[in-house]
Amino acid sequence: MNIKHIIQSIFKPREQLQDEVVIKFLQVLENIRAEELTCSETYARLDEFVETEVQSKDADKITPLIREHLDMCPDCNEEYEALLAILENTK
Ligand SMILES: [Zn+2]
């Protein structure tokens, strides 16, 4: 079973899917993934995120993608907690 068959079985079991539709669907999936941060991207922006949070507590609104990643990723969350502890102690 290839991806085209999978998509077809989800959306239109009785109709023959056009390649164009399959490609569009894959592009949508690609876009969703592109909005998720990787660990290294999160790590690179973590300092900034924690600083914003310590100063204004609005970091979630400014960079929701980082918060989202932290919620899903225990490794990065640990890093975040450590940074936060350091910053709070040096205020
Ligand atoms: Zn991570």
PDB file of N, CA and C and ligand atoms in Angstrom:
ATOM      1  N   MET A   1       0.845  -1.196   0.000  1.00  0.00           N
ATOM      2  CA  MET A   1       0.000   0.000   0.000  1.00  0.00           C
ATOM      3  C   MET A   1       0.885   1.254   0.000  1.00  0.00           C
ATOM      4  N   ASN A   2       0.654   2.147  -0.949  1.00  0.00           N
ATOM      5  CA  ASN A   2       1.441   3.377  -0.950  1.00  0.00           C
ATOM      6  C   ASN A   2       0.618   4.527  -0.363  1.00  0.00           C
ATOM      7  N   ILE A   3       1.263   5.683  -0.266  1.00  0.00           N
ATOM      8  CA  ILE A   3       0.626   6.837   0.387  1.00  0.00           C
ATOM      9  C   ILE A   3      -0.672   7.231  -0.312  1.00  0.00           C
ATOM     10  N   LYS A   4      -0.682   7.075  -1.621  1.00  0.00           N
ATOM     11  CA  LYS A   4      -1.885   7.440  -2.367  1.00  0.00           C
ATOM     12  C   LYS A   4      -3.069   6.567  -1.947  1.00  0.00           C
ATOM     13  N   HIS A   5      -2.817   5.298  -1.783  1.00  0.00           N
ATOM     14  CA  HIS A   5      -3.884   4.394  -1.357  1.00  0.00           C
ATOM     15  C   HIS A   5      -4.358   4.707   0.054  1.00  0.00           C
ATOM     16  N   ILE A   6      -3.413   5.084   0.893  1.00  0.00           N
ATOM     17  CA  ILE A   6      -3.775   5.412   2.278  1.00  0.00           C
ATOM     18  C   ILE A   6      -4.683   6.634   2.312  1.00  0.00           C
ATOM     19  N   ILE A   7      -4.265   7.677   1.589  1.00  0.00           N
ATOM     20  CA  ILE A   7      -5.060   8.908   1.551  1.00  0.00           C
ATOM     21  C   ILE A   7      -6.434   8.609   0.956  1.00  0.00           C
ATOM     22  N   GLN A   8      -6.425   7.823  -0.090  1.00  0.00           N
ATOM     23  CA  GLN A   8      -7.685   7.474  -0.746  1.00  0.00           C
ATOM     24  C   GLN A   8      -8.618   6.738   0.211  1.00  0.00           C
ATOM     25  N   SER A   9      -8.070   5.849   0.981  1.00  0.00           N
ATOM     26  CA  SER A   9      -8.923   5.078   1.888  1.00  0.00           C
ATOM     27  C   SER A   9      -9.483   5.946   3.005  1.00  0.00           C
ATOM     28  N   ILE A  10      -8.777   7.040   3.319  1.00  0.00           N
ATOM     29  CA  ILE A  10      -9.280   7.944   4.355  1.00  0.00           C
ATOM     30  C   ILE A  10     -10.400   8.820   3.804  1.00  0.00           C
ATOM     31  N   PHE A  11     -10.153   9.390   2.631  1.00  0.00           N
ATOM     32  CA  PHE A  11     -11.062  10.428   2.148  1.00  0.00           C
ATOM     33  C   PHE A  11     -12.134   9.954   1.180  1.00  0.00           C
ATOM     34  N   LYS A  12     -11.723   9.240   0.180  1.00  0.00           N
ATOM     35  CA  LYS A  12     -12.698   8.895  -0.860  1.00  0.00           C
ATOM     36  C   LYS A  12     -12.549   7.440  -1.263  1.00  0.00           C
ATOM     37  N   PRO A  13     -13.027   6.569  -0.461  1.00  0.00           N
ATOM     38  CA  PRO A  13     -12.825   5.145  -0.723  1.00  0.00           C
ATOM     39  C   PRO A  13     -13.372   4.696  -2.077  1.00  0.00           C
ATOM     40  N   ARG A  14     -14.389   5.374  -2.564  1.00  0.00           N
ATOM     41  CA  ARG A  14     -15.019   4.880  -3.788  1.00  0.00           C
ATOM     42  C   ARG A  14     -14.567   5.623  -5.041  1.00  0.00           C
ATOM     43  N   GLU A  15     -13.850   6.706  -4.862  1.00  0.00           N
ATOM     44  CA  GLU A  15     -13.458   7.506  -6.020  1.00  0.00           C
ATOM     45  C   GLU A  15     -11.975   7.357  -6.327  1.00  0.00           C
ATOM     46  N   GLN A  16     -11.636   7.491  -7.580  1.00  0.00           N
ATOM     47  CA  GLN A  16     -10.218   7.465  -7.945  1.00  0.00           C
ATOM     48  C   GLN A  16      -9.603   8.836  -7.649  1.00  0.00           C
ATOM     49  N   LEU A  17      -8.569   8.865  -6.840  1.00  0.00           N
ATOM     50  CA  LEU A  17      -7.934  10.131  -6.484  1.00  0.00           C
ATOM     51  C   LEU A  17      -7.011  10.627  -7.599  1.00  0.00           C
ATOM     52  N   GLN A  18      -7.033  11.918  -7.803  1.00  0.00           N
ATOM     53  CA  GLN A  18      -6.088  12.533  -8.736  1.00  0.00           C
ATOM     54  C   GLN A  18      -4.726  12.690  -8.046  1.00  0.00           C
ATOM     55  N   ASP A  19      -3.662  12.557  -8.811  1.00  0.00           N
ATOM     56  CA  ASP A  19      -2.320  12.763  -8.244  1.00  0.00           C
ATOM     57  C   ASP A  19      -2.204  14.154  -7.623  1.00  0.00           C
ATOM     58  N   GLU A  20      -2.826  15.097  -8.297  1.00  0.00           N
ATOM     59  CA  GLU A  20      -2.819  16.490  -7.844  1.00  0.00           C
ATOM     60  C   GLU A  20      -3.334  16.616  -6.397  1.00  0.00           C
ATOM     61  N   VAL A  21      -4.404  15.899  -6.099  1.00  0.00           N
ATOM     62  CA  VAL A  21      -5.001  15.936  -4.762  1.00  0.00           C
ATOM     63  C   VAL A  21      -4.031  15.341  -3.752  1.00  0.00           C
ATOM     64  N   VAL A  22      -3.390  14.252  -4.148  1.00  0.00           N
ATOM     65  CA  VAL A  22      -2.418  13.590  -3.273  1.00  0.00           C
ATOM     66  C   VAL A  22      -1.267  14.546  -2.964  1.00  0.00           C
ATOM     67  N   ILE A  23      -0.796  15.223  -4.001  1.00  0.00           N
ATOM     68  CA  ILE A  23       0.324  16.155  -3.814  1.00  0.00           C
ATOM     69  C   ILE A  23      -0.073  17.303  -2.898  1.00  0.00           C
ATOM     70  N   LYS A  24      -1.260  17.823  -3.094  1.00  0.00           N
ATOM     71  CA  LYS A  24      -1.741  18.913  -2.219  1.00  0.00           C
ATOM     72  C   LYS A  24      -1.803  18.458  -0.773  1.00  0.00           C
ATOM     73  N   PHE A  25      -2.301  17.263  -0.584  1.00  0.00           N
ATOM     74  CA  PHE A  25      -2.409  16.718   0.767  1.00  0.00           C
ATOM     75  C   PHE A  25      -1.026  16.604   1.415  1.00  0.00           C
ATOM     76  N   LEU A  26      -0.069  16.122   0.642  1.00  0.00           N
ATOM     77  CA  LEU A  26       1.294  15.988   1.161  1.00  0.00           C
ATOM     78  C   LEU A  26       1.884  17.358   1.498  1.00  0.00           C
ATOM     79  N   GLN A  27       1.538  18.359   0.688  1.00  0.00           N
ATOM     80  CA  GLN A  27       2.032  19.711   0.970  1.00  0.00           C
ATOM     81  C   GLN A  27       1.457  20.243   2.272  1.00  0.00           C
ATOM     82  N   VAL A  28       0.201  19.933   2.516  1.00  0.00           N
ATOM     83  CA  VAL A  28      -0.421  20.346   3.774  1.00  0.00           C
ATOM     84  C   VAL A  28       0.309  19.707   4.947  1.00  0.00           C
ATOM     85  N   LEU A  29       0.572  18.419   4.831  1.00  0.00           N
ATOM     86  CA  LEU A  29       1.306  17.719   5.887  1.00  0.00           C
ATOM     87  C   LEU A  29       2.679  18.341   6.112  1.00  0.00           C
ATOM     88  N   GLU A  30       3.325  18.678   5.033  1.00  0.00           N
ATOM     89  CA  GLU A  30       4.649  19.279   5.095  1.00  0.00           C
ATOM     90  C   GLU A  30       4.593  20.607   5.858  1.00  0.00           C
ATOM     91  N   ASN A  31       3.559  21.391   5.602  1.00  0.00           N
ATOM     92  CA  ASN A  31       3.410  22.682   6.267  1.00  0.00           C
ATOM     93  C   ASN A  31       3.166  22.530   7.757  1.00  0.00           C
ATOM     94  N   ILE A  32       2.399  21.540   8.115  1.00  0.00           N
ATOM     95  CA  ILE A  32       2.140  21.309   9.530  1.00  0.00           C
ATOM     96  C   ILE A  32       3.452  20.985  10.238  1.00  0.00           C
ATOM     97  N   ARG A  33       4.223  20.117   9.605  1.00  0.00           N
ATOM     98  CA  ARG A  33       5.491  19.736  10.224  1.00  0.00           C
ATOM     99  C   ARG A  33       6.451  20.905  10.315  1.00  0.00           C
ATOM    100  N   ALA A  34       6.421  21.773   9.300  1.00  0.00           N
ATOM    101  CA  ALA A  34       7.344  22.906   9.266  1.00  0.00           C
ATOM    102  C   ALA A  34       7.088  23.863  10.426  1.00  0.00           C
ATOM    103  N   GLU A  35       5.889  23.821  10.976  1.00  0.00           N
ATOM    104  CA  GLU A  35       5.582  24.733  12.073  1.00  0.00           C
ATOM    105  C   GLU A  35       6.011  24.193  13.427  1.00  0.00           C
ATOM    106  N   GLU A  36       6.445  22.976  13.448  1.00  0.00           N
ATOM    107  CA  GLU A  36       6.947  22.432  14.696  1.00  0.00           C
ATOM    108  C   GLU A  36       8.436  22.670  14.804  1.00  0.00           C
ATOM    109  N   LEU A  37       8.872  23.043  15.989  1.00  0.00           N
ATOM    110  CA  LEU A  37      10.293  23.279  16.174  1.00  0.00           C
ATOM    111  C   LEU A  37      11.014  21.971  16.480  1.00  0.00           C
ATOM    112  N   THR A  38      12.237  21.902  16.033  1.00  0.00           N
ATOM    113  CA  THR A  38      13.074  20.771  16.425  1.00  0.00           C
ATOM    114  C   THR A  38      13.739  21.100  17.757  1.00  0.00           C
ATOM    115  N   CYS A  39      14.391  20.101  18.352  1.00  0.00           N
ATOM    116  CA  CYS A  39      15.071  20.331  19.623  1.00  0.00           C
ATOM    117  C   CYS A  39      16.160  21.389  19.491  1.00  0.00           C
ATOM    118  N   SER A  40      16.928  21.345  18.407  1.00  0.00           N
ATOM    119  CA  SER A  40      18.024  22.307  18.301  1.00  0.00           C
ATOM    120  C   SER A  40      17.500  23.717  18.071  1.00  0.00           C
ATOM    121  N   GLU A  41      16.383  23.834  17.364  1.00  0.00           N
ATOM    122  CA  GLU A  41      15.777  25.158  17.174  1.00  0.00           C
ATOM    123  C   GLU A  41      15.251  25.698  18.502  1.00  0.00           C
ATOM    124  N   THR A  42      14.632  24.822  19.252  1.00  0.00           N
ATOM    125  CA  THR A  42      14.125  25.222  20.560  1.00  0.00           C
ATOM    126  C   THR A  42      15.276  25.644  21.462  1.00  0.00           C
ATOM    127  N   TYR A  43      16.309  24.807  21.469  1.00  0.00           N
ATOM    128  CA  TYR A  43      17.473  25.073  22.309  1.00  0.00           C
ATOM    129  C   TYR A  43      18.098  26.421  21.966  1.00  0.00           C
ATOM    130  N   ALA A  44      18.171  26.709  20.665  1.00  0.00           N
ATOM    131  CA  ALA A  44      18.781  27.962  20.212  1.00  0.00           C
ATOM    132  C   ALA A  44      17.988  29.179  20.689  1.00  0.00           C
ATOM    133  N   ARG A  45      16.694  29.008  20.885  1.00  0.00           N
ATOM    134  CA  ARG A  45      15.856  30.145  21.275  1.00  0.00           C
ATOM    135  C   ARG A  45      15.437  30.111  22.740  1.00  0.00           C
ATOM    136  N   LEU A  46      15.962  29.147  23.450  1.00  0.00           N
ATOM    137  CA  LEU A  46      15.520  28.936  24.829  1.00  0.00           C
ATOM    138  C   LEU A  46      15.913  30.095  25.761  1.00  0.00           C
ATOM    139  N   ASP A  47      17.134  30.596  25.588  1.00  0.00           N
ATOM    140  CA  ASP A  47      17.603  31.721  26.410  1.00  0.00           C
ATOM    141  C   ASP A  47      16.630  32.885  26.335  1.00  0.00           C
ATOM    142  N   GLU A  48      16.334  33.214  25.075  1.00  0.00           N
ATOM    143  CA  GLU A  48      15.450  34.331  24.779  1.00  0.00           C
ATOM    144  C   GLU A  48      14.065  34.088  25.392  1.00  0.00           C
ATOM    145  N   PHE A  49      13.604  32.872  25.226  1.00  0.00           N
ATOM    146  CA  PHE A  49      12.280  32.507  25.732  1.00  0.00           C
ATOM    147  C   PHE A  49      12.208  32.646  27.250  1.00  0.00           C
ATOM    148  N   VAL A  50      13.207  32.102  27.919  1.00  0.00           N
ATOM    149  CA  VAL A  50      13.222  32.136  29.380  1.00  0.00           C
ATOM    150  C   VAL A  50      13.339  33.571  29.877  1.00  0.00           C
ATOM    151  N   GLU A  51      14.176  34.360  29.212  1.00  0.00           N
ATOM    152  CA  GLU A  51      14.329  35.761  29.607  1.00  0.00           C
ATOM    153  C   GLU A  51      13.019  36.522  29.477  1.00  0.00           C
ATOM    154  N   THR A  52      12.346  36.293  28.368  1.00  0.00           N
ATOM    155  CA  THR A  52      11.050  36.939  28.156  1.00  0.00           C
ATOM    156  C   THR A  52      10.084  36.521  29.244  1.00  0.00           C
ATOM    157  N   GLU A  53      10.107  35.260  29.560  1.00  0.00           N
ATOM    158  CA  GLU A  53       9.192  34.746  30.562  1.00  0.00           C
ATOM    159  C   GLU A  53       9.464  35.349  31.933  1.00  0.00           C
ATOM    160  N   VAL A  54      10.746  35.431  32.290  1.00  0.00           N
ATOM    161  CA  VAL A  54      11.103  35.980  33.592  1.00  0.00           C
ATOM    162  C   VAL A  54      10.707  37.456  33.675  1.00  0.00           C
ATOM    163  N   GLN A  55      10.898  38.180  32.560  1.00  0.00           N
ATOM    164  CA  GLN A  55      10.615  39.610  32.570  1.00  0.00           C
ATOM    165  C   GLN A  55       9.136  39.942  32.502  1.00  0.00           C
ATOM    166  N   SER A  56       8.429  39.282  31.613  1.00  0.00           N
ATOM    167  CA  SER A  56       7.057  39.719  31.365  1.00  0.00           C
ATOM    168  C   SER A  56       6.015  38.633  31.571  1.00  0.00           C
ATOM    169  N   LYS A  57       6.449  37.402  31.634  1.00  0.00           N
ATOM    170  CA  LYS A  57       5.533  36.259  31.764  1.00  0.00           C
ATOM    171  C   LYS A  57       4.622  36.096  30.551  1.00  0.00           C
ATOM    172  N   ASP A  58       5.001  36.742  29.476  1.00  0.00           N
ATOM    173  CA  ASP A  58       4.181  36.649  28.270  1.00  0.00           C
ATOM    174  C   ASP A  58       4.832  35.803  27.186  1.00  0.00           C
ATOM    175  N   ALA A  59       5.832  35.052  27.554  1.00  0.00           N
ATOM    176  CA  ALA A  59       6.583  34.291  26.563  1.00  0.00           C
ATOM    177  C   ALA A  59       5.696  33.318  25.783  1.00  0.00           C
ATOM    178  N   ASP A  60       4.712  32.777  26.453  1.00  0.00           N
ATOM    179  CA  ASP A  60       3.816  31.829  25.781  1.00  0.00           C
ATOM    180  C   ASP A  60       3.103  32.448  24.588  1.00  0.00           C
ATOM    181  N   LYS A  61       2.747  33.718  24.777  1.00  0.00           N
ATOM    182  CA  LYS A  61       2.019  34.393  23.697  1.00  0.00           C
ATOM    183  C   LYS A  61       2.956  34.804  22.577  1.00  0.00           C
ATOM    184  N   ILE A  62       4.162  35.203  22.932  1.00  0.00           N
ATOM    185  CA  ILE A  62       5.105  35.673  21.928  1.00  0.00           C
ATOM    186  C   ILE A  62       5.664  34.502  21.125  1.00  0.00           C
ATOM    187  N   THR A  63       6.007  33.445  21.802  1.00  0.00           N
ATOM    188  CA  THR A  63       6.580  32.292  21.100  1.00  0.00           C
ATOM    189  C   THR A  63       5.875  30.991  21.506  1.00  0.00           C
ATOM    190  N   PRO A  64       4.629  30.849  21.071  1.00  0.00           N
ATOM    191  CA  PRO A  64       3.856  29.667  21.474  1.00  0.00           C
ATOM    192  C   PRO A  64       4.461  28.350  20.982  1.00  0.00           C
ATOM    193  N   LEU A  65       5.219  28.413  19.892  1.00  0.00           N
ATOM    194  CA  LEU A  65       5.789  27.176  19.352  1.00  0.00           C
ATOM    195  C   LEU A  65       6.824  26.576  20.298  1.00  0.00           C
ATOM    196  N   ILE A  66       7.535  27.445  20.988  1.00  0.00           N
ATOM    197  CA  ILE A  66       8.528  26.940  21.932  1.00  0.00           C
ATOM    198  C   ILE A  66       7.817  26.289  23.121  1.00  0.00           C
ATOM    199  N   ARG A  67       6.809  26.941  23.617  1.00  0.00           N
ATOM    200  CA  ARG A  67       6.031  26.365  24.717  1.00  0.00           C
ATOM    201  C   ARG A  67       5.451  25.008  24.305  1.00  0.00           C
ATOM    202  N   GLU A  68       4.954  24.977  23.093  1.00  0.00           N
ATOM    203  CA  GLU A  68       4.383  23.741  22.558  1.00  0.00           C
ATOM    204  C   GLU A  68       5.427  22.615  22.554  1.00  0.00           C
ATOM    205  N   HIS A  69       6.621  22.970  22.103  1.00  0.00           N
ATOM    206  CA  HIS A  69       7.685  21.967  22.059  1.00  0.00           C
ATOM    207  C   HIS A  69       8.066  21.517  23.470  1.00  0.00           C
ATOM    208  N   LEU A  70       8.145  22.467  24.376  1.00  0.00           N
ATOM    209  CA  LEU A  70       8.514  22.128  25.756  1.00  0.00           C
ATOM    210  C   LEU A  70       7.503  21.175  26.388  1.00  0.00           C
ATOM    211  N   ASP A  71       6.241  21.391  26.032  1.00  0.00           N
ATOM    212  CA  ASP A  71       5.199  20.523  26.581  1.00  0.00           C
ATOM    213  C   ASP A  71       5.326  19.085  26.079  1.00  0.00           C
ATOM    214  N   MET A  72       5.871  18.933  24.891  1.00  0.00           N
ATOM    215  CA  MET A  72       5.952  17.605  24.290  1.00  0.00           C
ATOM    216  C   MET A  72       7.282  16.908  24.532  1.00  0.00           C
ATOM    217  N   CYS A  73       8.300  17.709  24.870  1.00  0.00           N
ATOM    218  CA  CYS A  73       9.648  17.168  24.849  1.00  0.00           C
ATOM    219  C   CYS A  73      10.298  17.272  26.231  1.00  0.00           C
ATOM    220  N   PRO A  74      10.400  16.170  26.934  1.00  0.00           N
ATOM    221  CA  PRO A  74      10.965  16.193  28.293  1.00  0.00           C
ATOM    222  C   PRO A  74      12.411  16.692  28.340  1.00  0.00           C
ATOM    223  N   ASP A  75      13.197  16.381  27.330  1.00  0.00           N
ATOM    224  CA  ASP A  75      14.601  16.809  27.309  1.00  0.00           C
ATOM    225  C   ASP A  75      14.715  18.325  27.314  1.00  0.00           C
ATOM    226  N   CYS A  76      13.980  18.948  26.395  1.00  0.00           N
ATOM    227  CA  CYS A  76      14.034  20.401  26.296  1.00  0.00           C
ATOM    228  C   CYS A  76      13.393  21.047  27.518  1.00  0.00           C
ATOM    229  N   ASN A  77      12.376  20.407  28.035  1.00  0.00           N
ATOM    230  CA  ASN A  77      11.704  20.955  29.201  1.00  0.00           C
ATOM    231  C   ASN A  77      12.653  20.992  30.404  1.00  0.00           C
ATOM    232  N   GLU A  78      13.457  19.974  30.518  1.00  0.00           N
ATOM    233  CA  GLU A  78      14.435  19.911  31.597  1.00  0.00           C
ATOM    234  C   GLU A  78      15.438  21.060  31.474  1.00  0.00           C
ATOM    235  N   GLU A  79      15.884  21.269  30.250  1.00  0.00           N
ATOM    236  CA  GLU A  79      16.814  22.352  29.939  1.00  0.00           C
ATOM    237  C   GLU A  79      16.188  23.709  30.298  1.00  0.00           C
ATOM    238  N   TYR A  80      14.923  23.820  29.951  1.00  0.00           N
ATOM    239  CA  TYR A  80      14.171  25.042  30.226  1.00  0.00           C
ATOM    240  C   TYR A  80      14.037  25.305  31.727  1.00  0.00           C
ATOM    241  N   GLU A  81      13.686  24.257  32.458  1.00  0.00           N
ATOM    242  CA  GLU A  81      13.544  24.394  33.916  1.00  0.00           C
ATOM    243  C   GLU A  81      14.865  24.835  34.546  1.00  0.00           C
ATOM    244  N   ALA A  82      15.961  24.253  34.053  1.00  0.00           N
ATOM    245  CA  ALA A  82      17.276  24.576  34.589  1.00  0.00           C
ATOM    246  C   ALA A  82      17.606  26.043  34.330  1.00  0.00           C
ATOM    247  N   LEU A  83      17.376  26.497  33.103  1.00  0.00           N
ATOM    248  CA  LEU A  83      17.638  27.886  32.745  1.00  0.00           C
ATOM    249  C   LEU A  83      16.778  28.834  33.567  1.00  0.00           C
ATOM    250  N   LEU A  84      15.538  28.460  33.711  1.00  0.00           N
ATOM    251  CA  LEU A  84      14.594  29.291  34.449  1.00  0.00           C
ATOM    252  C   LEU A  84      15.046  29.445  35.899  1.00  0.00           C
ATOM    253  N   ALA A  85      15.478  28.341  36.487  1.00  0.00           N
ATOM    254  CA  ALA A  85      15.961  28.366  37.870  1.00  0.00           C
ATOM    255  C   ALA A  85      17.156  29.294  38.017  1.00  0.00           C
ATOM    256  N   ILE A  86      18.073  29.227  37.050  1.00  0.00           N
ATOM    257  CA  ILE A  86      19.269  30.090  37.087  1.00  0.00           C
ATOM    258  C   ILE A  86      18.856  31.554  37.014  1.00  0.00           C
ATOM    259  N   LEU A  87      18.007  31.858  36.057  1.00  0.00           N
ATOM    260  CA  LEU A  87      17.594  33.262  35.869  1.00  0.00           C
ATOM    261  C   LEU A  87      16.820  33.807  37.072  1.00  0.00           C
ATOM    262  N   GLU A  88      15.962  33.002  37.627  1.00  0.00           N
ATOM    263  CA  GLU A  88      15.162  33.461  38.761  1.00  0.00           C
ATOM    264  C   GLU A  88      16.053  33.724  39.958  1.00  0.00           C
ATOM    265  N   ASN A  89      17.114  32.934  40.074  1.00  0.00           N
ATOM    266  CA  ASN A  89      18.030  33.099  41.206  1.00  0.00           C
ATOM    267  C   ASN A  89      18.963  34.284  41.056  1.00  0.00           C
ATOM    268  N   THR A  90      19.161  34.751  39.829  1.00  0.00           N
ATOM    269  CA  THR A  90      20.096  35.846  39.623  1.00  0.00           C
ATOM    270  C   THR A  90      19.384  37.182  39.487  1.00  0.00           C
ATOM    271  N   LYS A  91      18.084  37.191  39.635  1.00  0.00           N
ATOM    272  CA  LYS A  91      17.325  38.439  39.497  1.00  0.00           C
ATOM    273  C   LYS A  91      17.678  39.422  40.598  1.00  0.00           C
TER     274      LYS A  91
HETATM  275 ZN    ZN B   1      13.088  18.939  22.292  1.00  0.00          ZN
END
